[in-house]
Amino acid sequence: ITVLNAGRKHLGAGSLAGKVFVTSGLGGMSGAQPKAAVIAGCIGVVAEVSREALEKRHAQGWLQEIESNLDNIIQRIRAAKKGKQAVSIGYHGNVVKLWERLVQEYERTGELLVDLGSDQTSCHNPFNGGYYPVQLDYEQAQEVLARDPALFKELVQASLVRQVAAINFLAERGMFFWDYGNAFLLEARRAGAEVGVDEDPSGLKFRYPSYVQDIMGDIFSLGFGPFRWVCTSGTSEDLEVTDRLATEVIENILSEGVSEMVEAQYLDNLRWIREAGRHQLVVGSQARILYSDRVGRIRLALKFNEAVRDGSIKAPVVMSRDHHDVSGTDSPFRETSNISDGSAFTADMAVQNCIGDSFRGATWVALHNGGGVGWGEVINGGFGMLLDGSEEAASRAALMLGWDVSNGVARRCWSGNQNARMATQKAMQDDALLLVTLPHEVDSEDMLKDLIPS
């Protein structure tokens, strides 16, 4: 969803065929990147220093090709661009070398071989193995980390400076780069890399946006975000039924007519859920993730619950959501980075969602720290809901899921997001019991200047 919307917004591309997405990391979360590139229809080149991680993703079918020679990587990119081939290529090596080679190719030929760029190294923990410096190979880096942590930190920061220099060069020539919420820009700034904005006296703004701030924030504000379900039977047959039911729910919502922006999100997710099964995404529990809004989540929950009741699904289904979602997470460098009224640095939404979900029907709730951007930088409020086929489960789902989404959308509405305002007004039209105070817009910049001291 991120890659599709990045292409739509910044490349003006309805199709990503022939477009190149360069990034790094094939670990626990970053390992999804090559699969995402192929589903989105582009050429994904993902650097990874660990041969073990590369081979694991390749064996899973999440990564199609592995290459350690940069000359071959460049040739493969050109061939895939020419053939408009959707392919994922794993580069066994340091991403800094890949970025610098792309700079060299531009200087040599004038050809920009990358359209979209990001990074998913574990920069929330860069000095303990989350980021490997380009000056050392994988084994050498592990030795230095164990023997001389201070030297390792020095090398990591110098590596970050080199990486940003190459990214800046390519971005100035047309590539769009975003931070994936992994503290890459934060650590790069701490290392002295040029990631700031000259006209920003606070020193808090970055040259490149967070993917939530720039790409996903408006989507979250529509009420769309990643929720998931787990088939407790542990059978692939039950998961296939849920995929089919989800497809039917989305098709029915689209047939009823929705706004153009909402339609685009549903169509993206219809594409995703139709292809999910054949892409072999399951690596543990029989689980699926999908982006949907308040309407879609409630309808899916009720549909799954009905299927459990009539035996179409053999055992209960548990619904939950990612902490990376519309609501429930306060993370000023990621999930709430597009909330610009100052409240991004509070934990109000996570606490409210956790407690509000608890007495609206959640089976369990959780309030916890950390997750993606590191300890102390985020508070998450999560839930789990058991759909066992009962009428009680259906009523709980309708009540709780509506609240869980609407609370986050309201928060975004209050900060001035127009998508969230539209979604909030629609939610109040659908539910007479829902009343959200809408913000008063200030048209005059002079009035703001008078109210806010310089």
Coordinates of C-alpha atoms in Angstrom, one line a residue:
I1 CA 0.0 0.0 0.0
T2 CA 2.9 2.4 0.8
V3 CA 4.7 1.7 -2.5
L4 CA 1.5 2.0 -4.5
N5 CA 0.6 5.3 -2.9
A6 CA 4.1 6.7 -3.2
G7 CA 4.1 6.0 -6.9
R8 CA 0.6 7.5 -7.3
K9 CA 1.5 10.7 -5.3
H10 CA 5.1 11.4 -6.3
L11 CA 5.6 9.8 -9.7
G12 CA 2.0 10.5 -11.0
A13 CA 2.0 6.8 -11.9
G14 CA -1.1 4.8 -12.1
S15 CA 1.2 1.9 -12.9
L16 CA 4.6 1.2 -11.4
A17 CA 5.7 -1.0 -14.3
G18 CA 9.4 -0.2 -15.1
K19 CA 9.8 1.9 -11.9
V20 CA 12.6 1.0 -9.5
F21 CA 12.3 0.9 -5.7
V22 CA 15.6 0.7 -3.8
T23 CA 15.7 0.0 -0.1
S24 CA 17.5 -2.2 2.5
G25 CA 16.7 -4.8 5.1
L26 CA 15.3 -8.3 4.9
G27 CA 14.6 -8.9 8.6
G28 CA 11.5 -9.5 10.6
M29 CA 9.4 -6.5 9.2
S30 CA 11.7 -5.3 6.4
G31 CA 11.5 -8.8 4.8
A32 CA 8.1 -7.9 3.3
Q33 CA 9.6 -5.2 1.0
P34 CA 10.5 -7.4 -2.0
K35 CA 7.1 -9.1 -2.0
A36 CA 5.5 -5.6 -1.7
A37 CA 7.4 -4.4 -4.8
V38 CA 6.3 -7.4 -6.9
I39 CA 2.7 -7.1 -5.8
A40 CA 2.8 -3.3 -6.6
G41 CA 4.2 -4.2 -10.0
C42 CA 7.7 -2.5 -9.8
I43 CA 11.3 -3.5 -9.6
G44 CA 12.4 -3.9 -6.0
V45 CA 16.1 -3.9 -5.2
V46 CA 16.7 -4.7 -1.5
A47 CA 20.2 -4.7 0.1
E48 CA 21.0 -7.0 3.0
V49 CA 24.3 -7.8 4.6
S50 CA 23.2 -11.1 6.1
R51 CA 23.4 -14.0 3.7
E52 CA 21.2 -16.0 6.0
A53 CA 18.5 -13.4 5.9
L54 CA 18.7 -13.3 2.1
E55 CA 18.5 -17.1 1.7
K56 CA 15.6 -17.3 4.2
R57 CA 13.5 -14.8 2.3
H58 CA 14.4 -16.5 -1.0
A59 CA 13.4 -19.9 0.3
Q60 CA 10.1 -18.5 1.5
G61 CA 9.4 -17.2 -2.0
W62 CA 9.4 -13.6 -0.8
L63 CA 12.6 -12.7 -2.7
Q64 CA 13.0 -13.9 -6.3
E65 CA 16.7 -13.3 -7.1
I66 CA 20.0 -13.0 -5.1
E67 CA 23.0 -11.2 -6.5
S68 CA 26.3 -10.0 -4.9
N69 CA 27.9 -8.3 -7.9
L70 CA 27.0 -4.7 -8.4
D71 CA 27.8 -4.8 -12.1
N72 CA 25.2 -7.6 -12.5
I73 CA 22.7 -5.6 -10.3
I74 CA 22.9 -2.6 -12.6
Q75 CA 22.5 -4.8 -15.7
R76 CA 19.5 -6.5 -14.1
I77 CA 17.9 -3.2 -13.3
R78 CA 18.2 -2.0 -16.9
A79 CA 16.9 -5.3 -18.3
A80 CA 13.9 -5.2 -15.9
K81 CA 13.2 -1.6 -16.7
K82 CA 13.2 -2.3 -20.4
G83 CA 10.9 -5.2 -20.1
K84 CA 8.7 -3.5 -17.4
Q85 CA 9.2 -6.7 -15.3
A86 CA 7.9 -6.9 -11.8
V87 CA 10.8 -8.5 -9.9
S88 CA 12.5 -8.5 -6.5
I89 CA 16.3 -8.6 -6.5
G90 CA 18.3 -9.1 -3.3
Y91 CA 21.7 -7.5 -3.2
H92 CA 24.0 -9.3 -0.8
G93 CA 26.1 -6.4 0.4
N94 CA 25.9 -3.0 2.1
V95 CA 23.2 -0.6 0.9
V96 CA 25.7 2.3 1.0
K97 CA 27.6 0.6 -1.8
L98 CA 24.4 0.2 -3.8
W99 CA 23.4 3.9 -3.3
E100 CA 26.9 5.0 -4.3
R101 CA 27.0 2.8 -7.4
L102 CA 23.7 4.3 -8.5
V103 CA 25.3 7.8 -8.1
Q104 CA 28.3 6.6 -10.2
E105 CA 25.9 5.3 -13.0
Y106 CA 24.2 8.7 -13.1
E107 CA 27.5 10.5 -13.3
R108 CA 28.7 8.2 -16.0
T109 CA 25.5 7.9 -18.2
G110 CA 23.1 10.6 -17.0
E111 CA 20.5 7.8 -16.3
L112 CA 18.6 7.8 -13.1
L113 CA 18.1 4.1 -12.3
V114 CA 16.0 4.6 -9.1
D115 CA 12.5 6.2 -8.8
L116 CA 11.6 5.4 -5.2
G117 CA 13.9 4.9 -2.3
S118 CA 13.7 4.2 1.4
D119 CA 15.5 2.3 4.2
Q120 CA 14.4 -0.4 6.7
T121 CA 17.6 -1.1 8.6
S122 CA 17.0 -1.2 12.4
C123 CA 18.1 2.3 13.0
H124 CA 16.1 2.5 16.2
N125 CA 19.0 0.4 17.5
P126 CA 21.9 1.3 15.2
F127 CA 24.9 0.6 17.5
N128 CA 24.0 -2.9 18.6
G129 CA 23.7 -4.6 15.2
G130 CA 20.7 -2.8 13.8
Y131 CA 22.8 -1.0 11.2
Y132 CA 26.1 -2.3 9.7
P133 CA 28.7 0.2 8.6
V134 CA 29.9 0.1 5.0
Q135 CA 33.6 0.1 5.9
L136 CA 33.4 -3.5 7.2
D137 CA 32.0 -6.7 5.9
Y138 CA 29.4 -8.5 7.9
E139 CA 31.7 -10.7 9.9
Q140 CA 34.2 -7.9 10.5
A141 CA 31.4 -5.7 11.8
Q142 CA 30.3 -8.3 14.3
E143 CA 33.9 -8.7 15.6
V144 CA 34.3 -4.9 16.0
L145 CA 30.9 -4.6 17.7
A146 CA 32.0 -7.2 20.2
R147 CA 35.5 -5.9 20.8
D148 CA 35.2 -2.1 20.5
P149 CA 31.6 -0.7 20.6
A150 CA 32.8 2.9 20.6
L151 CA 34.6 2.3 17.3
F152 CA 31.6 0.5 15.9
K153 CA 29.4 3.5 16.7
E154 CA 31.9 5.9 15.0
L155 CA 31.9 3.7 11.9
V156 CA 28.1 3.5 11.8
Q157 CA 27.8 7.3 12.0
A158 CA 30.3 7.8 9.2
S159 CA 28.5 5.2 7.1
L160 CA 25.2 7.0 7.6
V161 CA 26.8 10.3 6.4
R162 CA 27.9 8.5 3.2
Q163 CA 24.6 6.9 2.7
V164 CA 22.7 10.2 3.0
A165 CA 25.1 12.0 0.7
A166 CA 24.3 9.5 -2.1
I167 CA 20.6 9.6 -1.4
N168 CA 20.7 13.5 -1.5
F169 CA 22.4 13.4 -4.9
L170 CA 19.8 11.1 -6.4
A171 CA 16.9 12.9 -4.8
E172 CA 18.0 16.2 -6.3
R173 CA 17.8 14.5 -9.7
G174 CA 14.3 13.1 -9.3
M175 CA 14.1 10.2 -7.0
F176 CA 11.6 10.3 -4.2
F177 CA 12.9 9.1 -0.8
W178 CA 11.0 8.6 2.4
D179 CA 11.8 7.5 6.0
Y180 CA 10.1 4.3 6.9
G181 CA 9.6 5.2 10.6
N182 CA 12.8 3.2 11.6
A183 CA 14.6 6.3 13.0
F184 CA 16.9 6.4 9.9
L185 CA 16.7 10.2 9.5
L186 CA 16.9 10.8 13.3
E187 CA 20.1 8.8 13.6
A188 CA 21.5 10.3 10.4
R189 CA 21.0 13.8 11.8
R190 CA 22.7 12.7 15.0
A191 CA 25.6 11.5 12.9
G192 CA 25.9 14.9 11.2
A193 CA 24.4 13.9 7.8
E194 CA 22.7 16.6 5.8
V195 CA 19.1 15.7 6.4
G196 CA 17.8 19.0 7.8
V197 CA 15.8 21.8 6.3
D198 CA 17.7 25.1 5.9
E199 CA 14.8 27.3 6.7
D200 CA 13.8 25.4 9.8
P201 CA 15.3 27.2 12.9
S202 CA 14.0 24.5 15.3
G203 CA 16.2 21.8 13.7
L204 CA 13.3 19.4 14.0
K205 CA 12.2 19.1 10.4
F206 CA 13.8 16.7 8.0
R207 CA 14.6 17.0 4.3
Y208 CA 12.6 13.8 3.6
P209 CA 9.2 13.0 5.0
S210 CA 8.2 10.0 7.1
Y211 CA 6.1 7.6 5.1
V212 CA 3.2 8.2 7.5
Q213 CA 3.5 11.9 7.4
D214 CA 3.6 12.1 3.6
I215 CA 2.2 8.9 2.1
M216 CA 0.1 7.1 4.7
G217 CA -1.1 9.9 6.9
D218 CA -3.9 11.0 4.6
I219 CA -4.9 7.4 4.2
F220 CA -5.0 6.9 8.0
S221 CA -7.1 10.0 8.1
L222 CA -9.7 8.4 5.8
G223 CA -9.9 5.7 8.4
F224 CA -7.9 3.1 6.5
G225 CA -5.2 1.2 8.3
P226 CA -3.9 -2.3 8.8
F227 CA -5.9 -4.7 10.9
R228 CA -5.5 -8.4 10.9
W229 CA -7.3 -11.7 11.7
V230 CA -6.0 -15.1 12.8
C231 CA -7.8 -18.4 12.1
T232 CA -7.6 -20.3 15.3
S233 CA -8.1 -23.6 13.5
G234 CA -4.6 -23.2 12.1
T235 CA -5.9 -24.4 8.7
S236 CA -5.2 -22.8 5.3
E237 CA -8.7 -23.8 4.3
D238 CA -10.2 -21.4 6.9
L239 CA -7.8 -18.6 5.7
E240 CA -8.9 -19.2 2.1
V241 CA -12.6 -18.7 3.2
T242 CA -11.7 -15.5 5.0
D243 CA -9.9 -14.2 1.9
R244 CA -13.0 -15.0 -0.2
L245 CA -15.4 -13.3 2.3
A246 CA -13.1 -10.2 2.5
T247 CA -13.2 -10.0 -1.3
E248 CA -17.0 -10.1 -1.3
V249 CA -17.3 -7.5 1.4
I250 CA -15.0 -5.0 -0.5
E251 CA -16.8 -5.6 -3.8
N252 CA -20.2 -5.0 -2.1
I253 CA -19.0 -1.7 -0.5
L254 CA -17.6 -0.5 -3.9
S255 CA -20.9 -1.4 -5.6
E256 CA -22.8 0.8 -3.2
G257 CA -20.7 3.9 -4.2
V258 CA -18.0 5.7 -2.3
S259 CA -15.9 8.8 -2.7
E260 CA -13.1 8.7 -5.3
M261 CA -10.4 8.8 -2.5
V262 CA -12.0 6.0 -0.6
E263 CA -12.6 4.0 -3.8
A264 CA -8.8 4.1 -4.6
Q265 CA -8.0 2.6 -1.2
Y266 CA -10.6 -0.2 -1.5
L267 CA -9.4 -1.0 -5.0
D268 CA -5.8 -1.3 -3.8
N269 CA -6.9 -3.6 -1.0
L270 CA -9.1 -5.6 -3.4
R271 CA -6.0 -6.2 -5.5
W272 CA -4.1 -7.2 -2.4
I273 CA -6.6 -9.7 -1.0
R274 CA -7.2 -11.3 -4.4
E275 CA -3.5 -12.0 -4.8
A276 CA -2.6 -12.7 -1.2
G277 CA -3.1 -16.5 -1.3
R278 CA -1.0 -17.2 -4.3
H279 CA 1.9 -15.0 -2.9
Q280 CA 2.4 -17.5 0.0
L281 CA 2.6 -14.9 2.7
V282 CA 1.9 -17.1 5.7
V283 CA 5.0 -17.9 7.7
G284 CA 3.4 -18.9 11.0
S285 CA -0.2 -18.6 12.1
Q286 CA -2.9 -18.7 9.4
A287 CA -3.3 -15.0 9.5
R288 CA -4.0 -12.1 7.1
I289 CA -3.6 -8.4 7.2
L290 CA -5.7 -5.9 5.2
Y291 CA -6.3 -2.1 5.1
S292 CA -9.9 -1.1 5.7
D293 CA -11.9 1.7 7.3
R294 CA -14.6 1.7 9.9
V295 CA -17.3 0.4 7.5
G296 CA -15.1 -2.4 6.1
R297 CA -13.8 -3.6 9.4
I298 CA -17.3 -3.9 11.0
R299 CA -18.7 -5.7 7.9
L300 CA -15.7 -8.1 7.8
A301 CA -16.1 -8.9 11.5
L302 CA -19.8 -9.6 11.1
K303 CA -19.2 -11.7 8.0
F304 CA -16.5 -13.8 9.7
N305 CA -18.6 -14.2 12.8
E306 CA -21.6 -15.4 10.7
A307 CA -19.3 -17.9 8.9
V308 CA -18.1 -19.3 12.2
R309 CA -21.7 -19.7 13.3
D310 CA -22.8 -21.6 10.1
G311 CA -19.6 -23.7 10.0
S312 CA -18.1 -22.2 6.8
I313 CA -15.1 -21.4 9.1
K314 CA -14.3 -24.3 11.3
A315 CA -13.1 -22.5 14.4
P316 CA -13.3 -18.9 15.9
V317 CA -11.4 -16.0 14.3
V318 CA -9.5 -13.5 16.3
M319 CA -9.4 -9.9 15.0
S320 CA -6.8 -7.4 16.0
R321 CA -4.8 -4.6 14.3
D322 CA -1.3 -3.5 13.8
H323 CA 0.1 -0.8 16.1
H324 CA 0.8 1.0 12.8
D325 CA -2.7 2.0 12.3
V326 CA -5.3 4.8 12.2
S327 CA -5.6 4.9 16.0
G328 CA -4.2 3.4 19.1
T329 CA -0.6 4.6 18.5
D330 CA 1.0 7.9 19.5
S331 CA 4.3 8.0 17.7
P332 CA 5.5 11.5 16.7
F333 CA 8.2 10.2 14.3
R334 CA 5.8 7.7 12.6
E335 CA 2.1 7.1 13.1
T336 CA 1.2 10.5 14.4
S337 CA 3.8 12.5 12.4
N338 CA 1.2 14.1 10.3
I339 CA -0.8 15.5 13.3
S340 CA 0.5 19.0 13.3
D341 CA -1.4 20.7 16.2
G342 CA 1.3 19.8 18.8
S343 CA -0.6 16.8 20.2
A344 CA 1.6 14.3 18.4
F345 CA 3.9 14.3 21.4
T346 CA 1.1 13.1 23.8
A347 CA -0.1 9.5 24.5
D348 CA -3.8 10.5 24.6
M349 CA -5.0 8.4 21.7
A350 CA -3.3 5.2 22.7
V351 CA -4.6 5.3 26.2
Q352 CA -8.1 6.3 25.1
N353 CA -8.3 3.5 22.5
C354 CA -7.0 0.9 24.9
I355 CA -9.5 1.9 27.7
G356 CA -12.3 2.6 25.3
D357 CA -11.9 -0.7 23.6
S358 CA -11.9 -2.5 26.9
F359 CA -15.5 -1.7 27.9
R360 CA -16.9 -1.7 24.3
G361 CA -16.3 -5.4 23.8
A362 CA -12.6 -6.3 23.3
T363 CA -11.6 -9.7 24.5
W364 CA -8.3 -8.3 25.7
V365 CA -6.4 -5.0 25.5
A366 CA -2.8 -4.0 25.8
L367 CA -1.0 -0.7 26.5
H368 CA 2.7 -0.9 25.8
N369 CA 5.9 1.1 24.9
G370 CA 8.2 0.7 21.9
G371 CA 7.6 -0.8 18.5
G372 CA 9.5 0.1 15.4
V373 CA 10.9 3.5 16.5
G374 CA 12.3 2.4 19.8
W375 CA 11.7 2.6 23.5
G376 CA 10.5 5.9 24.8
E377 CA 9.4 7.1 21.4
V378 CA 5.9 5.6 21.2
I379 CA 2.9 4.4 23.2
N380 CA 0.7 1.7 21.7
G381 CA -2.8 0.7 22.7
G382 CA -3.9 -2.7 21.2
F383 CA -6.7 -5.2 21.4
G384 CA -7.8 -8.7 20.4
M385 CA -11.4 -9.7 19.7
L386 CA -12.7 -13.3 19.5
L387 CA -15.4 -13.9 17.0
D388 CA -17.0 -17.2 18.1
G389 CA -20.2 -17.1 16.0
S390 CA -22.3 -15.8 18.9
E391 CA -24.8 -12.8 18.8
E392 CA -22.8 -11.3 21.6
A393 CA -19.6 -11.4 19.5
A394 CA -21.4 -9.6 16.7
S395 CA -22.7 -6.8 18.9
R396 CA -19.3 -6.4 20.5
A397 CA -17.6 -6.2 17.1
A398 CA -20.0 -3.5 15.8
L399 CA -19.7 -1.4 18.9
M400 CA -15.9 -1.7 19.5
L401 CA -14.6 -1.6 15.9
G402 CA -16.6 1.6 15.2
W403 CA -15.1 3.3 18.2
D404 CA -11.6 2.0 17.6
V405 CA -11.4 3.6 14.2
S406 CA -13.5 6.7 14.8
N407 CA -11.5 7.8 17.8
G408 CA -8.3 8.0 15.7
V409 CA -10.0 9.7 12.8
A410 CA -11.4 12.3 15.2
R411 CA -8.0 13.0 16.6
R412 CA -6.7 13.6 13.0
C413 CA -9.8 15.7 12.2
W414 CA -9.1 18.0 15.2
S415 CA -5.6 18.6 13.9
G416 CA -7.0 20.0 10.6
N417 CA -6.8 17.1 8.3
Q418 CA -9.6 17.4 5.7
N419 CA -9.7 13.7 4.9
A420 CA -10.4 13.0 8.6
R421 CA -13.0 15.7 8.7
M422 CA -14.8 14.1 5.7
A423 CA -14.6 10.6 7.3
T424 CA -15.8 12.0 10.7
Q425 CA -18.8 13.6 9.1
K426 CA -19.7 10.4 7.2
A427 CA -19.4 8.4 10.4
M428 CA -21.8 10.7 12.2
Q429 CA -24.3 10.4 9.3
D430 CA -24.1 6.6 9.6
D431 CA -24.4 6.5 13.3
A432 CA -26.9 8.9 15.0
L433 CA -25.4 8.1 18.4
L434 CA -21.9 9.3 17.4
L435 CA -21.3 13.0 18.1
V436 CA -17.8 14.4 17.4
T437 CA -17.1 18.1 17.9
L438 CA -15.7 19.4 14.6
P439 CA -12.8 21.9 14.7
H440 CA -13.2 25.6 13.7
E441 CA -10.9 26.5 10.9
V442 CA -8.9 29.7 11.1
D443 CA -8.7 31.4 7.7
S444 CA -6.5 34.3 8.7
E445 CA -2.8 33.8 9.1
D446 CA -2.6 37.2 10.8
M447 CA -5.0 36.1 13.5
L448 CA -2.8 33.1 14.2
K449 CA 0.3 35.4 14.4
D450 CA -1.6 37.6 16.9
L451 CA -2.6 34.5 19.1
I452 CA 0.8 32.7 19.0
P453 CA 3.7 34.7 20.3
S454 CA 6.8 34.7 18.2

